[in-house]
CSV table of C-alpha atoms and ligand atoms in Angstrom, one decimal:
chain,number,residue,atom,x,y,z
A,1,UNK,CA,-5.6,42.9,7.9
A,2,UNK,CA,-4.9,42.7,11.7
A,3,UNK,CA,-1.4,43.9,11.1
A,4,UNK,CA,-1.8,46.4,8.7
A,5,UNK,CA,-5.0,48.0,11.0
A,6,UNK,CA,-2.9,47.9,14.2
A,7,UNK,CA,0.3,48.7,13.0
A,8,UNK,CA,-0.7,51.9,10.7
A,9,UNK,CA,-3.4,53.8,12.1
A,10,UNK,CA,-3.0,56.6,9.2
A,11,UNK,CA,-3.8,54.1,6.3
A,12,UNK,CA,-7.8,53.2,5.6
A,13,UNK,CA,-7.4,49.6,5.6
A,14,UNK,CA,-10.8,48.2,3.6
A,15,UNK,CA,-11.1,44.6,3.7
A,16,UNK,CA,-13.0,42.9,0.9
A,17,UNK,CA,-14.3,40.0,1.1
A,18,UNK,CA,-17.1,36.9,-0.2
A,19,UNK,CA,-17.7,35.1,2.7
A,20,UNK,CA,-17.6,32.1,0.6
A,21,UNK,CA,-17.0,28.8,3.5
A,22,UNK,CA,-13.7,29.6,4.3
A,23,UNK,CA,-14.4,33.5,4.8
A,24,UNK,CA,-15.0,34.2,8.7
A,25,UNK,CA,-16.2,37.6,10.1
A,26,UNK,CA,-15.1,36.6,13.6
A,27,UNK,CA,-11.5,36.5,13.0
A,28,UNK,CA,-11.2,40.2,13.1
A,29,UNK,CA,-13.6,40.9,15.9
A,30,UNK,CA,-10.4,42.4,17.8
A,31,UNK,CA,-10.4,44.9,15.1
A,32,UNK,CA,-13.8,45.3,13.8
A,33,UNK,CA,-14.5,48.5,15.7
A,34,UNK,CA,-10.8,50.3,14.6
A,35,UNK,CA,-11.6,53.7,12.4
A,36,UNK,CA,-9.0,52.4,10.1
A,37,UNK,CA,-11.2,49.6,9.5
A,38,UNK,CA,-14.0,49.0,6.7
A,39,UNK,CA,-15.3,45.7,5.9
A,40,UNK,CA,-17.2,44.9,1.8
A,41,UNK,CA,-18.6,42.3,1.0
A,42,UNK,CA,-17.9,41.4,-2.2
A,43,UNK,CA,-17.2,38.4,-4.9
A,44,UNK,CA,-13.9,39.6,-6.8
A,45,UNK,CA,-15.8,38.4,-9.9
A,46,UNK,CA,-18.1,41.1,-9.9
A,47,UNK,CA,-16.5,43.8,-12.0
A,48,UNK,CA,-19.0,46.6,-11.1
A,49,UNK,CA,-19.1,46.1,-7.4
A,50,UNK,CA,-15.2,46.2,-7.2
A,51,UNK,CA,-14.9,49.1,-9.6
A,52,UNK,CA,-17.6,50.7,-7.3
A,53,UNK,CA,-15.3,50.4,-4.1
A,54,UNK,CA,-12.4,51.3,-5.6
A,55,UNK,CA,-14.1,54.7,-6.2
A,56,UNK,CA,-15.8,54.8,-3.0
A,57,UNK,CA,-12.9,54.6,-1.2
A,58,UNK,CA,-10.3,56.0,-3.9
A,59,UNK,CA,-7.9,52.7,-3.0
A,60,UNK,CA,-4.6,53.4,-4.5
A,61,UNK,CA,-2.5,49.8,-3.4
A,62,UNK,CA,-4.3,46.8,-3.3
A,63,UNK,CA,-3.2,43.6,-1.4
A,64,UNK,CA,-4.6,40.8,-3.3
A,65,UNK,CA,-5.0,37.6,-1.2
A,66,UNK,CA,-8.5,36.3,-2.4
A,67,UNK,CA,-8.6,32.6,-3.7
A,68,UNK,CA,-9.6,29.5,-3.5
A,69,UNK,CA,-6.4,28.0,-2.3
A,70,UNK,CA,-7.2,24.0,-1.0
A,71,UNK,CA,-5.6,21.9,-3.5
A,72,UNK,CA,-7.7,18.7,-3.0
A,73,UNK,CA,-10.7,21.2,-3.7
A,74,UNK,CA,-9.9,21.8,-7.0
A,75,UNK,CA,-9.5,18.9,-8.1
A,76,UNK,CA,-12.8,18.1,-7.5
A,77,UNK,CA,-14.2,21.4,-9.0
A,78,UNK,CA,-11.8,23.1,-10.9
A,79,UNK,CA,-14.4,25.5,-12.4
A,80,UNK,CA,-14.6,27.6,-9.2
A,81,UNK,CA,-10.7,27.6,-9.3
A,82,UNK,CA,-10.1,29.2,-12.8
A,83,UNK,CA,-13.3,31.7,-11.7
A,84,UNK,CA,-12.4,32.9,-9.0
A,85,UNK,CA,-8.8,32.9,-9.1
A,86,UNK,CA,-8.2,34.1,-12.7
A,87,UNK,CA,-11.3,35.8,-13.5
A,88,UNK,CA,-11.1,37.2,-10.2
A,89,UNK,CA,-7.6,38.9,-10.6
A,90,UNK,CA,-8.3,40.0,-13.9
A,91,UNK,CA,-11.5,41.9,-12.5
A,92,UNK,CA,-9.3,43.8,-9.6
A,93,UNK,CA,-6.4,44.3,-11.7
A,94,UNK,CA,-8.9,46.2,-14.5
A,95,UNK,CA,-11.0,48.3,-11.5
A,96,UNK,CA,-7.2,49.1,-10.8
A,97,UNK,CA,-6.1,49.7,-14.3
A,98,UNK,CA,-9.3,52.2,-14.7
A,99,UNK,CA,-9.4,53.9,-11.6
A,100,UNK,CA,-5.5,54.8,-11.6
A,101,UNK,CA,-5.7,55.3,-15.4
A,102,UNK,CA,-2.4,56.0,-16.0
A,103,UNK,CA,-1.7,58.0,-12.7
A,104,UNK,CA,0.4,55.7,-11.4
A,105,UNK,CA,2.5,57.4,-8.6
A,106,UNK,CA,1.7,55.9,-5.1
A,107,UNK,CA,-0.4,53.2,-6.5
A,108,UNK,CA,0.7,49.3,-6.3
A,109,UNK,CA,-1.2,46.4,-7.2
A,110,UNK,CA,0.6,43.4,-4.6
A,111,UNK,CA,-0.6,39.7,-5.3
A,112,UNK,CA,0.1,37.2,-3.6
A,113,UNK,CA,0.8,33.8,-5.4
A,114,UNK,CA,2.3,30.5,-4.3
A,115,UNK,CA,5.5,28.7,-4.5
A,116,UNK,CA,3.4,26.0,-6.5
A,117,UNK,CA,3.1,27.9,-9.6
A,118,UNK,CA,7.1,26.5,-9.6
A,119,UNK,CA,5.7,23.2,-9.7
A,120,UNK,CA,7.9,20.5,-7.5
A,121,UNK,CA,11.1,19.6,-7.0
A,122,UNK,CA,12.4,15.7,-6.6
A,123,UNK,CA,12.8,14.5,-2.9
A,124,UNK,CA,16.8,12.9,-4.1
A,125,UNK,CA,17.7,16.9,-4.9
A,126,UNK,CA,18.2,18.3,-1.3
A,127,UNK,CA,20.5,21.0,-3.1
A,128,UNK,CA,17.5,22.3,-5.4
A,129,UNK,CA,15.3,25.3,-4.3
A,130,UNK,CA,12.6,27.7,-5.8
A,131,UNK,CA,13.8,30.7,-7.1
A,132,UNK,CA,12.3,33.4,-8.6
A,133,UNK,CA,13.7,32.3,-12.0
A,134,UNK,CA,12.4,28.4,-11.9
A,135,UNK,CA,9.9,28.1,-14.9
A,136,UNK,CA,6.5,28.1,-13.9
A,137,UNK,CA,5.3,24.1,-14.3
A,138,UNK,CA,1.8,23.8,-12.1
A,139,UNK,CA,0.6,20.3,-11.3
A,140,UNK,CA,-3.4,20.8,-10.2
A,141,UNK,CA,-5.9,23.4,-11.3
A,142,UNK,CA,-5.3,25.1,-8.0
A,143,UNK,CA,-1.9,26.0,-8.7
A,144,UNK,CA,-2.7,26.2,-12.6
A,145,UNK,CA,-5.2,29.1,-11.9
A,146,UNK,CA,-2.7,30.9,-9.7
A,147,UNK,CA,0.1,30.8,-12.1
A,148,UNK,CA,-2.6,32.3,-14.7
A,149,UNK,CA,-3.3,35.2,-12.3
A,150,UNK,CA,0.2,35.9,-12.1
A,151,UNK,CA,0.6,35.9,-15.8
A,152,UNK,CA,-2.3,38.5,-15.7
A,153,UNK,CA,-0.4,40.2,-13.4
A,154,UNK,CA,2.7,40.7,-15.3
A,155,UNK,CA,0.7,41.2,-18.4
A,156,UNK,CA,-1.3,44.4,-17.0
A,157,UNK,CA,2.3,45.4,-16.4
A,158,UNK,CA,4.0,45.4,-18.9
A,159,UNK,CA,0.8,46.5,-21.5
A,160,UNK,CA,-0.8,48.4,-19.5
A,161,UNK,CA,1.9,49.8,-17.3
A,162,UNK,CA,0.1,48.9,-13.8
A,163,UNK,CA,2.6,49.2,-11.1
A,164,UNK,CA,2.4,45.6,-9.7
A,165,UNK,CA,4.5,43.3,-7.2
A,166,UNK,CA,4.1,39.5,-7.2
A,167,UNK,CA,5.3,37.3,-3.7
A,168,UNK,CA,5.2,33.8,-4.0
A,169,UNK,CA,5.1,31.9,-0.4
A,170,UNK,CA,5.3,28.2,0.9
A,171,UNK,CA,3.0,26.2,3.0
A,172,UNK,CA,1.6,29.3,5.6
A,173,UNK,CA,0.4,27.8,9.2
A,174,UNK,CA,-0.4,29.3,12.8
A,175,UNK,CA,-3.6,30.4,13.7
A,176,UNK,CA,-6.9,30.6,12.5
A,177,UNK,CA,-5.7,28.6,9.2
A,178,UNK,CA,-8.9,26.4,8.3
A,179,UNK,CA,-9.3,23.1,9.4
A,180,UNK,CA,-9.0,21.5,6.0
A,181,UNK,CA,-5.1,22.1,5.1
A,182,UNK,CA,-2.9,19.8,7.1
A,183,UNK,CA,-2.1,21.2,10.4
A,184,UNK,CA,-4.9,22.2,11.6
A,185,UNK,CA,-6.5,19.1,10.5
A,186,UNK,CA,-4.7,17.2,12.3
A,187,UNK,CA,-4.8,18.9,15.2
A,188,UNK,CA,-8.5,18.6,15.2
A,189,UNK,CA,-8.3,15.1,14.4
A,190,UNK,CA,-6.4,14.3,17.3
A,191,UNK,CA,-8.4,16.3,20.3
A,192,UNK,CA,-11.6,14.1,18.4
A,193,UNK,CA,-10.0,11.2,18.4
A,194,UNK,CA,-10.3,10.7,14.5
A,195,UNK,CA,-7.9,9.2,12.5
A,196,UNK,CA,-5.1,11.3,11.3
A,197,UNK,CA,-5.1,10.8,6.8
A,198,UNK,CA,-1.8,10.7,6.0
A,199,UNK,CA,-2.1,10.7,2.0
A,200,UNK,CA,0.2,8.3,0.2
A,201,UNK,CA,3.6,7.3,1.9
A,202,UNK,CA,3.6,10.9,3.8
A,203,UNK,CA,7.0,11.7,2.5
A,204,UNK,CA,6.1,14.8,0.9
A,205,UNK,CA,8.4,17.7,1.7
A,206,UNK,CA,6.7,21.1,2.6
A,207,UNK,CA,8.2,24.5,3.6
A,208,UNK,CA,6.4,25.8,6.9
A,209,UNK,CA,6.0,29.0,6.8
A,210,UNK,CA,4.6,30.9,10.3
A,211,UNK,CA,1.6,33.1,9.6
A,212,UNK,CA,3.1,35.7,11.1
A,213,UNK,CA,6.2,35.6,9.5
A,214,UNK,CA,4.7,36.0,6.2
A,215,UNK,CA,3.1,38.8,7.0
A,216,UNK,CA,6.0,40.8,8.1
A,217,UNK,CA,7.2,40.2,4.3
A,218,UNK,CA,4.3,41.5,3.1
A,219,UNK,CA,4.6,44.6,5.2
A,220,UNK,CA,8.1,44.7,3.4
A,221,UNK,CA,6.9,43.8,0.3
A,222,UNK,CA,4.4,46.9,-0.2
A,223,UNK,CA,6.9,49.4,1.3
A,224,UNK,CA,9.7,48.4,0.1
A,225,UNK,CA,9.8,46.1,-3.1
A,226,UNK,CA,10.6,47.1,-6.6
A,227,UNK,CA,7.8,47.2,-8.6
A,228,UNK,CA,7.5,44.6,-11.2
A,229,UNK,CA,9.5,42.1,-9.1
A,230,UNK,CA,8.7,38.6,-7.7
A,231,UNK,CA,9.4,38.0,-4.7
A,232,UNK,CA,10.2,34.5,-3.0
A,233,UNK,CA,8.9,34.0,0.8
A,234,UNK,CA,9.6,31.2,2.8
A,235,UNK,CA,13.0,29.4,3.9
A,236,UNK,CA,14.4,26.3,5.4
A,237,UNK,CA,11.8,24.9,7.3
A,238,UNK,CA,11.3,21.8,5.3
A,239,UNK,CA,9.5,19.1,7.0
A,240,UNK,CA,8.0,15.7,5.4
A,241,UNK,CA,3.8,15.7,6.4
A,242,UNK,CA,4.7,12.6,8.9
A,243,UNK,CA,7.2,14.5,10.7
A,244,UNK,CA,4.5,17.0,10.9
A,245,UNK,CA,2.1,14.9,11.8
A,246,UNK,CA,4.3,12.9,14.6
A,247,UNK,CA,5.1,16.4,15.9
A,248,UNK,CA,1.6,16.9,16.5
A,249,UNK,CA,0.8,13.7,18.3
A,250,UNK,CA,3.8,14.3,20.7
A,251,UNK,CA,2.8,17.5,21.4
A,252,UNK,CA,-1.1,16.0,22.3
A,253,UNK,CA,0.0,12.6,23.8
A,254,UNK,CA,-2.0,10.8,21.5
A,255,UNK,CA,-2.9,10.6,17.7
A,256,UNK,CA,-3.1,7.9,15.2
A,257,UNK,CA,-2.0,7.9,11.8
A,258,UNK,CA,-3.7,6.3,9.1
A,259,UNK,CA,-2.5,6.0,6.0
A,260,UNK,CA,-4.6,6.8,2.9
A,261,UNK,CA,-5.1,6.8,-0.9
A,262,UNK,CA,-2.7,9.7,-2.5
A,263,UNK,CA,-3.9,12.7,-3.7
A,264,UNK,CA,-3.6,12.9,-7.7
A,265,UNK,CA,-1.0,14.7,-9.0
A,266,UNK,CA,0.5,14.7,-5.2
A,267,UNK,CA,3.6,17.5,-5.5
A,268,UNK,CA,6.9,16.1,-3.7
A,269,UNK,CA,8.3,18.7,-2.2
A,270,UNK,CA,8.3,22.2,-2.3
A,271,UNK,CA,11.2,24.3,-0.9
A,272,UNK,CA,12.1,28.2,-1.3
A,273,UNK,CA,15.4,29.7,-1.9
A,274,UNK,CA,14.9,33.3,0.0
A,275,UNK,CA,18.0,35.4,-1.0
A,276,UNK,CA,16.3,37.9,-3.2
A,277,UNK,CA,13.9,39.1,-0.4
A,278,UNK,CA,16.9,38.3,2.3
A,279,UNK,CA,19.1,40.5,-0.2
A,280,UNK,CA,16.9,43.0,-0.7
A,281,UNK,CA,14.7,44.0,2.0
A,282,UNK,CA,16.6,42.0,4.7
A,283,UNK,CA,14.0,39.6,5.2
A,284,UNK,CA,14.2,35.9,6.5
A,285,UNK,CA,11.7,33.9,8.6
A,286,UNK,CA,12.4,34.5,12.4
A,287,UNK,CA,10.0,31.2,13.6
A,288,UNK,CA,11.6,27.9,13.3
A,289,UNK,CA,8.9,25.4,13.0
A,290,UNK,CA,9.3,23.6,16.0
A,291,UNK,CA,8.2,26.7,18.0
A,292,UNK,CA,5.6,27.7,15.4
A,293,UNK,CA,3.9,24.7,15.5
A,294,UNK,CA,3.8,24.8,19.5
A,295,UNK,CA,2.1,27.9,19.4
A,296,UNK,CA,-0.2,26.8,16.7
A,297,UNK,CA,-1.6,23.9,18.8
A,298,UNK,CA,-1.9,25.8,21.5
A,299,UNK,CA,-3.9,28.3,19.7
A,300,UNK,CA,-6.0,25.5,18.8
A,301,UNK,CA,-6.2,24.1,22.2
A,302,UNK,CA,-7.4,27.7,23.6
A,303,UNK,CA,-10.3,28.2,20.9
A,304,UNK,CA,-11.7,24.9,20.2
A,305,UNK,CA,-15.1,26.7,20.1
A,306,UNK,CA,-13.7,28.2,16.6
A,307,UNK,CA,-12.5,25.4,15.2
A,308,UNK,CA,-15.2,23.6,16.5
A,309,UNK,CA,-17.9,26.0,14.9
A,310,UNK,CA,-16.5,25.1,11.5
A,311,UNK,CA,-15.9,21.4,11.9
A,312,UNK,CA,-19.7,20.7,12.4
A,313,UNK,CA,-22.9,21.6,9.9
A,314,UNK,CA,-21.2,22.1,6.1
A,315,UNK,CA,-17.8,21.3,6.6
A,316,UNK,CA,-18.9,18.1,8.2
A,317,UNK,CA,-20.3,17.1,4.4
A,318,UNK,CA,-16.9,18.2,3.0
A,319,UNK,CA,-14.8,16.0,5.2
A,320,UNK,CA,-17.3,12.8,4.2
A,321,UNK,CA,-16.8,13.3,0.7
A,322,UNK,CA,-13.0,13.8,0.8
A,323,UNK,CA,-12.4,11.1,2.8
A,324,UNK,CA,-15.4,9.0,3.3
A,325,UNK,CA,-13.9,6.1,1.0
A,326,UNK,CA,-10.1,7.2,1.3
B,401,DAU,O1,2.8,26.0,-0.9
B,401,DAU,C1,1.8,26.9,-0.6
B,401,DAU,C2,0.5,26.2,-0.7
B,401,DAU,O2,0.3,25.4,0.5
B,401,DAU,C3,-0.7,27.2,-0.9
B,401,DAU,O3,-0.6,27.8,-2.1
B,401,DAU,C4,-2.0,26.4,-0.8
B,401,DAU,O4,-3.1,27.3,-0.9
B,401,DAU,C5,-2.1,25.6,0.5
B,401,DAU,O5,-3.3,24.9,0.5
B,401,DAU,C6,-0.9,24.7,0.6
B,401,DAU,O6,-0.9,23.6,-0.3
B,401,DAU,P1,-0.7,22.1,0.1
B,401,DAU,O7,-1.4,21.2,-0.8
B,401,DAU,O8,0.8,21.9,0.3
B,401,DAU,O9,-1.3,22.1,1.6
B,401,DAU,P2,-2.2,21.0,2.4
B,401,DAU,O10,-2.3,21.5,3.8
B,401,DAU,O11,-3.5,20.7,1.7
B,401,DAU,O12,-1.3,19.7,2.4
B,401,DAU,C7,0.0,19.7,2.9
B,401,DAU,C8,0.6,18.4,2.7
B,401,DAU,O13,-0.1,17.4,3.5
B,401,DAU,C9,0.4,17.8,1.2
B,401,DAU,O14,1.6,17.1,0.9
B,401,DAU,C10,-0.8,16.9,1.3
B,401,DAU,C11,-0.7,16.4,2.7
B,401,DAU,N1,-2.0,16.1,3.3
B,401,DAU,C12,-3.0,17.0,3.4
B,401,DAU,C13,-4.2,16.8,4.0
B,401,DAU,C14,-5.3,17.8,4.0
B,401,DAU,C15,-2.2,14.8,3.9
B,401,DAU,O15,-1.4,13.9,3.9
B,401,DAU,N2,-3.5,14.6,4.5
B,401,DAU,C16,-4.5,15.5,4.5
B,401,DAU,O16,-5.6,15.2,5.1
């Protein structure tokens, strides 16, 4: 939203959103005041009240980014999973379908999925990469509900004729990411002296992706992509979780790792092949991880009181029943 608000001042960016725990009003108090800048809030689920906005605002691209998207959520309630991620996306992509109705020109519908609709690959493969022609093979209801949205997706193409784009990116980080997914986690673990849960034999093989980078792709993406395409996002910044974690306790002098029960299902590693968006829109990530994750700790260093907010009252709760007897 930042980028889009600052970078195009012609384009009515309107930003809709629940406000469920993760949803935060003061990450875009830089830009809350912008002309180009609406705010709605709104559950995706609600058919009416999307269809309602569409027409107040006559919205002809959507980005779709709304989900439930921590893993070790859903598999403690998947329900919310398949509801808001599935029933979700099928709710924007019919407000879309109706409102356009059939006058497609200018119009995109862009969602944005995950590499783990692709399922994992095995840590002895170093030579095997996502691409956008892996088989979809999910392992949790997280990534099970967003390989069904993308299936929507495809489906309101090709039936209906929607104009639609699909990216699917690895492991984002950088700031303002919320404190449950690893990095920032950690990093709040650390400067409170916690214990740093390290799940299983922290082996796991994830493909940092900087915040910042993925949203350059996305700027692509909508301008530029073909329509109907999948696009991969992501590239050569594989890293196991303890190298990321021992990064982080270099980085803050101090740190100790515990190690903890495994999350079910636990995917080994994830890594993108990027030469279709490379190829086509001459994209590639421009933030190696070892500078990315500088920053990010840094960010986290110069706003503890955001991080801080979150980390007390109901996220408190969260992190005792996650890991409480872990
Ligand atoms: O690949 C893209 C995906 O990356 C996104 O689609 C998901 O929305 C996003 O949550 C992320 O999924 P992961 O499950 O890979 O992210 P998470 O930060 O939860 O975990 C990263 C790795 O670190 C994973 O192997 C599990 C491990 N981990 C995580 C936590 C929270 C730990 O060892 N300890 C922890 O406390």
């Amino acid at each position: 939203v930042r980028l889009f608000v600052t970078k195009y001042p012609d384009y009515r960016i309107v930003n809709l959103d629940k406000l469920t725990y993760a949803g935060n009003l003061a990450n875009l108090k830089d830009i809350e005041q912008a002309e180009n800048y609406s705010f709605e809030r709104c559950d995706i689920c609600d058919y009416e009240q999307v269809l309602a906005i569409f027409r107040k605002y006559r919205i002809d691209g959507v980005i779709h980014l709304a989900a439930e998207s921590h893993v070790d959520r859903s598999i403690k309630d998947p329900f919310t999973f398949a509801r808001t991620n599935v029933m979700g996306t099928l709710s924007l992509l019919q407000a879309a379908r109706v409102c356009w109705n059939g006058d497609w020109a200018g119009k995109l519908f862009y969602h944005i999925s995950t590499d783990e609709v692709y399922g994992d690959l095995p840590l002895d493969r170093p030579d095997l990469f996502f691409t956008e022609e892996t088989p979809i093979h999910t392992s949790s209801p997280y990534s099970a509900s967003k390989a069904s949205a993308d299936l929507l997706v495809q489906a309101y193409h090709r039936t209906f004729g929607v104009p639609v784009t699909i990216s699917r990116c690895s492991n984002n980080y950088g700031p303002y990411h919320f404190p449950e997914k690893l990095i920032p986690l950690m990093i709040a673990n650390v400067l409170n002296d916690k214990p740093l849960p390290v799940y299983g034999d922290g082996k796991n093989v994830r493909d940092w992706l900087y915040v910042e980078d993925h949203c350059r792709a996305i700027d692509l993406i909508i301008h530029n992509g073909r329509v109907g395409e999948v696009y991969n996002v992501g590239g050569h910044n594989e890293k196991t979780n303890l190298e990321v974690v021992q990064l982080i306790i270099a980085a803050l002098g101090k740190g100790e790792i515990k190690f903890v029960r495994d999350r079910a299902g636990h995917d080994r590693r994830y890594a993108i092949d990027p030469t279709k968006i490379h190829n086509e829109l001459g994209w590639l990530p421009q933030t190696k991880f070892e500078d990315g994750i500088q920053k990010t700790i840094q960010w986290y260093l110069d706003n503890k009181s955001w991080w801080e907010n979150i980390i007390s009252g109901e996220y408190q709760k969260y992190y005792e029943r996650m890991y409480g007897n872990r």
